[in-house]
């Protein structure tokens, strides 16, 4: 449980830092996910990202994830789908 909480805090804090660095663009799009993980010094493959985003999109009823704006919670879910604590 502690590992989960530590990872959750890391993903959320780094999400906020990444968003501040990414000035002027309020939407967090599919194309931003790989850059976010690189910001965290993590390097998931495109296939891993697409698998996680597809899974989360299906759960939330999102049809076109490549044009969807993702929330912080969505991005944290992507992180936990790829990197299970």
Coordinates of C-alpha atoms in Angstrom, one line a residue:
X1 CA 0.0 0.0 0.0
X2 CA 2.8 2.4 0.8
X3 CA 4.4 1.9 -2.7
X4 CA 1.0 2.8 -4.2
X5 CA 0.7 6.0 -2.2
X6 CA 4.3 7.0 -3.0
X7 CA 3.7 6.4 -6.7
X8 CA 0.4 8.3 -6.6
X9 CA 2.0 11.3 -5.0
X10 CA 4.9 11.2 -7.5
X11 CA 2.5 11.1 -10.5
X12 CA 0.3 13.9 -9.1
X13 CA 3.1 16.2 -8.1
X14 CA 5.0 15.7 -11.4
X15 CA 1.8 16.1 -13.3
X16 CA 1.4 19.6 -11.8
X17 CA 5.0 20.5 -12.5
X18 CA 4.7 19.3 -16.0
X19 CA 1.6 21.3 -16.6
X20 CA 3.3 24.5 -15.2
X21 CA 6.2 23.9 -17.6
X22 CA 3.8 23.4 -20.5
X23 CA 2.7 27.0 -20.6
X24 CA -0.3 28.2 -22.7
X25 CA -1.8 24.8 -23.4
X26 CA -4.7 23.9 -21.1
X27 CA -5.5 20.5 -22.6
X28 CA -3.6 17.4 -21.9
X29 CA -3.8 15.4 -25.1
X30 CA -2.8 11.9 -26.1
X31 CA 0.4 13.4 -27.7
X32 CA 1.4 14.8 -24.3
X33 CA 1.5 11.5 -22.5
X34 CA 4.8 10.3 -23.8
X35 CA 6.4 13.7 -22.9
X36 CA 4.9 13.5 -19.4
X37 CA 6.5 10.1 -18.8
X38 CA 9.8 11.3 -20.2
X39 CA 9.5 14.3 -17.8
X40 CA 9.3 11.6 -15.0
X41 CA 12.4 9.9 -16.5
X42 CA 10.2 6.9 -17.5
X43 CA 10.2 5.5 -21.0
X44 CA 7.1 3.4 -21.8
X45 CA 6.7 2.3 -25.4
X46 CA 4.1 3.7 -27.6
X47 CA 2.3 0.4 -27.5
X48 CA 2.2 0.4 -23.7
X49 CA 0.8 4.0 -23.7
X50 CA -1.8 3.1 -26.3
X51 CA -2.8 -0.1 -24.4
X52 CA -3.3 1.9 -21.2
X53 CA -5.1 4.8 -22.8
X54 CA -7.4 2.4 -24.7
X55 CA -8.2 0.5 -21.6
X56 CA -9.0 3.7 -19.6
X57 CA -10.9 5.1 -22.6
X58 CA -13.1 2.0 -22.8
X59 CA -13.8 2.2 -19.1
X60 CA -14.9 5.8 -19.4
X61 CA -16.7 5.6 -22.7
X62 CA -14.3 7.7 -24.6
X63 CA -14.5 6.9 -28.3
X64 CA -11.7 9.0 -29.8
X65 CA -8.9 9.1 -27.2
X66 CA -6.4 10.8 -29.6
X67 CA -8.7 13.9 -29.6
X68 CA -9.7 13.7 -25.9
X69 CA -8.5 16.0 -23.2
X70 CA -7.2 13.9 -20.2
X71 CA -7.6 14.8 -16.6
X72 CA -4.9 14.4 -13.9
X73 CA -6.8 11.3 -12.7
X74 CA -6.8 9.8 -16.2
X75 CA -3.0 10.3 -16.5
X76 CA -2.4 8.8 -13.1
X77 CA -4.5 5.8 -14.2
X78 CA -2.4 5.5 -17.3
X79 CA 0.8 5.5 -15.1
X80 CA -0.6 2.7 -12.9
X81 CA -1.7 0.7 -15.8
X82 CA 1.8 0.7 -17.3
X83 CA 3.8 0.7 -14.1
X84 CA 1.9 -1.4 -11.6
X85 CA 3.2 -0.8 -8.0

